Coordinates of C-alpha atoms in Angstrom, one line a residue:
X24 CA -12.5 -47.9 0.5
X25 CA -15.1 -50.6 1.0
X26 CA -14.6 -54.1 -0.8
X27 CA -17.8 -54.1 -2.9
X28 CA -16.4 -50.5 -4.5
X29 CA -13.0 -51.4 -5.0
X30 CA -12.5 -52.1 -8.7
X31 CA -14.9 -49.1 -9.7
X32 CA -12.6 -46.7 -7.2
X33 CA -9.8 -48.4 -9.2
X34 CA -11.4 -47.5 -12.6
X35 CA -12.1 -44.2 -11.1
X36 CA -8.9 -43.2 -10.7
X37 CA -7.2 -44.9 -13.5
X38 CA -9.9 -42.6 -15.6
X39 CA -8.9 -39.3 -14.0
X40 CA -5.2 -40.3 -15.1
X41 CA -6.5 -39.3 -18.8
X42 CA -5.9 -35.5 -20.4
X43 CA -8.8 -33.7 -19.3
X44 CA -10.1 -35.7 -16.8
X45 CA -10.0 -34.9 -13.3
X46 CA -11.2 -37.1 -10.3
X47 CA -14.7 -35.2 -10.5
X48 CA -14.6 -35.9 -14.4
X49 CA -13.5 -39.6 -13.7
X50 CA -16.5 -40.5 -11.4
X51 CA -18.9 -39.0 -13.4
X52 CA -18.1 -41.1 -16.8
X53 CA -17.5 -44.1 -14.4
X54 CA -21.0 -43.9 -13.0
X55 CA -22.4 -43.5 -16.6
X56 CA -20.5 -46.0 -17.8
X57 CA -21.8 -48.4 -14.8
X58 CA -25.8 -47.2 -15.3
X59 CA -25.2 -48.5 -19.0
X60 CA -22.8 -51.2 -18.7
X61 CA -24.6 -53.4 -21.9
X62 CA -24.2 -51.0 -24.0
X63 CA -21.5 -48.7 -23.0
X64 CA -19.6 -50.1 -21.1
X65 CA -18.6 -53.8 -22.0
X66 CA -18.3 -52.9 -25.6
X67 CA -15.8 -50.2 -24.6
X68 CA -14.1 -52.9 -22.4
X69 CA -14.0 -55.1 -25.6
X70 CA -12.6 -52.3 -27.9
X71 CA -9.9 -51.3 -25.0
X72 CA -8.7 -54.9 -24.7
X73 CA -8.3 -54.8 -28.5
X74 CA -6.7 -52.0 -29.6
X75 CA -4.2 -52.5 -26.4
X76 CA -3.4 -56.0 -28.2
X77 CA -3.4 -54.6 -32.2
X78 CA -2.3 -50.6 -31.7
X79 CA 1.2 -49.9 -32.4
X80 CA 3.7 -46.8 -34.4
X81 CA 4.3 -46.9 -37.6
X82 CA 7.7 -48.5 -38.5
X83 CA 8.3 -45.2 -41.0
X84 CA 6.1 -42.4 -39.7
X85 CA 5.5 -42.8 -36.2
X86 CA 1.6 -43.0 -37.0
X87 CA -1.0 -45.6 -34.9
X88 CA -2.5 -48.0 -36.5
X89 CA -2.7 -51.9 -36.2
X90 CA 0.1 -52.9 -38.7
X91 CA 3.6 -52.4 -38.8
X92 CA 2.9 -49.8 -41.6
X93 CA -0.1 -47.6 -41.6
X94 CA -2.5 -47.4 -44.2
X95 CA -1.1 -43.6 -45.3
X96 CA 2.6 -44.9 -45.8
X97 CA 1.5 -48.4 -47.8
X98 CA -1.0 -46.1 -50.0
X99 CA 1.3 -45.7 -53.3
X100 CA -1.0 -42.9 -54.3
X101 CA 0.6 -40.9 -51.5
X102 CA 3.9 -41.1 -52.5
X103 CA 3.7 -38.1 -53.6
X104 CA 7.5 -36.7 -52.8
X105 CA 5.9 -34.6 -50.1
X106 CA 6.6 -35.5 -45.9
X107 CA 4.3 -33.4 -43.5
X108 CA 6.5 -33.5 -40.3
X109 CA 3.6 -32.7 -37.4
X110 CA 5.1 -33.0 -33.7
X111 CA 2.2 -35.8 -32.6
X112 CA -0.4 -38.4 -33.5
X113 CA -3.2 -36.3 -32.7
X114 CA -1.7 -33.3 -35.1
X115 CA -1.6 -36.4 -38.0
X116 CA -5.0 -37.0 -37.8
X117 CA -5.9 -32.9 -37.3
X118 CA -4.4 -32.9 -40.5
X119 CA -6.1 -36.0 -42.2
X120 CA -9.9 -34.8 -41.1
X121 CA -9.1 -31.8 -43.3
X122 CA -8.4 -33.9 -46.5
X123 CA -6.0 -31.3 -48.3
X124 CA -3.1 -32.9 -47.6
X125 CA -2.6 -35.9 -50.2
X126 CA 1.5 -37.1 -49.2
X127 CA 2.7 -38.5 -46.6
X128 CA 3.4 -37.5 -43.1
X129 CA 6.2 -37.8 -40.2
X130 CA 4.9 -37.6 -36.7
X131 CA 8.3 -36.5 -34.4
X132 CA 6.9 -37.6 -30.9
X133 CA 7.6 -34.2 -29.6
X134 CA 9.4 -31.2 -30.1
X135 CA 13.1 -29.9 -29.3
X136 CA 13.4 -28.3 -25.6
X137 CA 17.0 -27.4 -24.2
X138 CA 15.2 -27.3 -20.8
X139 CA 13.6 -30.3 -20.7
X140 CA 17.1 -32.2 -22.2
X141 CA 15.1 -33.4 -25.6
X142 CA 17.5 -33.6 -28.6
X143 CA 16.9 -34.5 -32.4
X144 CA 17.9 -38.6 -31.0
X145 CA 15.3 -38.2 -28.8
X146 CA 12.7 -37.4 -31.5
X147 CA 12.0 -38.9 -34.6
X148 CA 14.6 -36.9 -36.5
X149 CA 17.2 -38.7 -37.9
X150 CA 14.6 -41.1 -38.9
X151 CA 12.8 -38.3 -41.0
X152 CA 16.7 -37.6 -42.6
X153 CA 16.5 -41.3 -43.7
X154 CA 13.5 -40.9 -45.1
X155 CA 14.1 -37.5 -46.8
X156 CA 17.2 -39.4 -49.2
X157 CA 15.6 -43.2 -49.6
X158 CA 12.1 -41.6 -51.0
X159 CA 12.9 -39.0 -53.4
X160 CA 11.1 -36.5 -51.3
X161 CA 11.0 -33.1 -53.0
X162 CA 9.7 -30.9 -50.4
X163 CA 9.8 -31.3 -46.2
X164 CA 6.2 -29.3 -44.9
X165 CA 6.7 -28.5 -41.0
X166 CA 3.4 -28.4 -39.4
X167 CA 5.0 -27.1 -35.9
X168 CA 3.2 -25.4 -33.6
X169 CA 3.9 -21.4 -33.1
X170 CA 5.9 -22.1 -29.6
X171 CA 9.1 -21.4 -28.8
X172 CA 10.0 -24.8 -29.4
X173 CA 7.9 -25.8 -32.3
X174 CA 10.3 -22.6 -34.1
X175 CA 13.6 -24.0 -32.6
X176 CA 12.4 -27.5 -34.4
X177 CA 11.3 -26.4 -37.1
X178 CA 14.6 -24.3 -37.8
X179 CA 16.9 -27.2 -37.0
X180 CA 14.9 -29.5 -39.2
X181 CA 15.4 -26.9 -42.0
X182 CA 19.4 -26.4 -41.6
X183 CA 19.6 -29.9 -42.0
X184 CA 18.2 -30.2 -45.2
X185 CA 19.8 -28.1 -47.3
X186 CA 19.0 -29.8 -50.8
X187 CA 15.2 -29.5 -50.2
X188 CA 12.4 -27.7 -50.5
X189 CA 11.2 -26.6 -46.8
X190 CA 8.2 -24.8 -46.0
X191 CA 5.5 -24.1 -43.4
X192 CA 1.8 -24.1 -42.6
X193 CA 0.9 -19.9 -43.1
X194 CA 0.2 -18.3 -39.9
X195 CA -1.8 -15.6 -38.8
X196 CA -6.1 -14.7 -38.7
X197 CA -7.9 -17.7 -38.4
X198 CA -11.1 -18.3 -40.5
X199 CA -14.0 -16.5 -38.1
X200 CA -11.1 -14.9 -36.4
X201 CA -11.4 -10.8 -35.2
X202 CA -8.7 -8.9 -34.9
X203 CA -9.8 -7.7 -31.3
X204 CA -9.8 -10.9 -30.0
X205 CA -6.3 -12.2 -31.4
X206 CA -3.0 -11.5 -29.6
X207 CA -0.2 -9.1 -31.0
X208 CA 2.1 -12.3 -32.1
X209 CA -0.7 -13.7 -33.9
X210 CA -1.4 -10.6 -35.7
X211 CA 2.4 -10.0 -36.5
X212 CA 2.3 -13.1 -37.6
X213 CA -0.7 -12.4 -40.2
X214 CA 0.4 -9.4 -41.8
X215 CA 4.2 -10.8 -42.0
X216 CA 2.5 -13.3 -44.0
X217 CA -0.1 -11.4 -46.0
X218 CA -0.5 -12.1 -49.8
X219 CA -2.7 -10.2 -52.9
X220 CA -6.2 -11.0 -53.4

């Protein structure tokens, strides 16, 4: 590695460290980033220092935002006695862009996995039991993945809430789906879950 390429071979592989990037990937946005460097990429470098020094969780949800509590869980309106538990961030904000959902949510930081030794004190869980009994909260939604271990979470989380109302996001067809191109589980999963027109 010559000198005068050090800190862009640095940034290089830093880059490829990111989901969905590989080394190819990497060096490509680098040298994009480099050919446009006023208006790409110091601004980013300015944003990056930023958020590194503002972005934090939530205190109550486990949400990112700048504050200690995120705009959804000081937002009155949304105490609507109604917790969306999702497993990450990213399924928070999957949720947000579709502005149905007008509660508040309860990001987990993962899911429960016997194999890879992550138990309820290793997620957000007893957290979300706190929050169940000092918010009034009248129903739990799970918004779990269709794995193994979103299912083994999302049964836990309902055994240990006996006194309220628990239910799920519906699974099955998606909107545009065909049948020909979906997998048997996925189909089982539809007509389990079938309702009248």
């Amino acid at each position: 590695m010559s000198e005068d390429r050090e800190a862009i071979d640095r940034l290089i592989e830093l880059m490829s460290r990111l989901p969905g990037l590989g080394p190819r990937s990497a060096r490509r946005a680098v040298l994009h980033l480099v050919k446009k460097r006023g208006t790409l990429l110091a601004p980013l470098a300015e944003t990056m220092t930023e958020v590194g020094a503002t972005a934090r969780e939530c205190l109550n949800c486990g949400n990112v935002g700048t504050g200690d509590v995120c705009g959804i869980c000081a937002d009155e309106r949304r105490a609507t006695g109604q917790i969306c538990v999702v497993e990450d961030v990213a399924d928070l904000w999957a949720m947000e862009r579709s502005g149905v959902f007008k509660g508040r949510y309860h990001v987990l930081g993962g899911t429960l996995s016997a194999l890879d030794a992550v138990g309820p004190e290793e997620l957000r869980i007893p957290r979300l039991m706190d929050r169940v009994k000092s918010e009034a909260v009248s129903e739990v939604i799970l918004a779990l993945g269709a794995t193994i271990d979103g299912q083994t979470t999302a049964h836990y989380i309902s055994d240990q809430l006996p006194d309220v109302s628990v239910t799920s996001l519906a699974q099955g067809v998606p909107v545009g789906g065909e049948l020909d191109y979906l997998d048997d589980g996925t189909i089982s999963a539809a007509l389990r879950a079938r309702r009248s027109l």
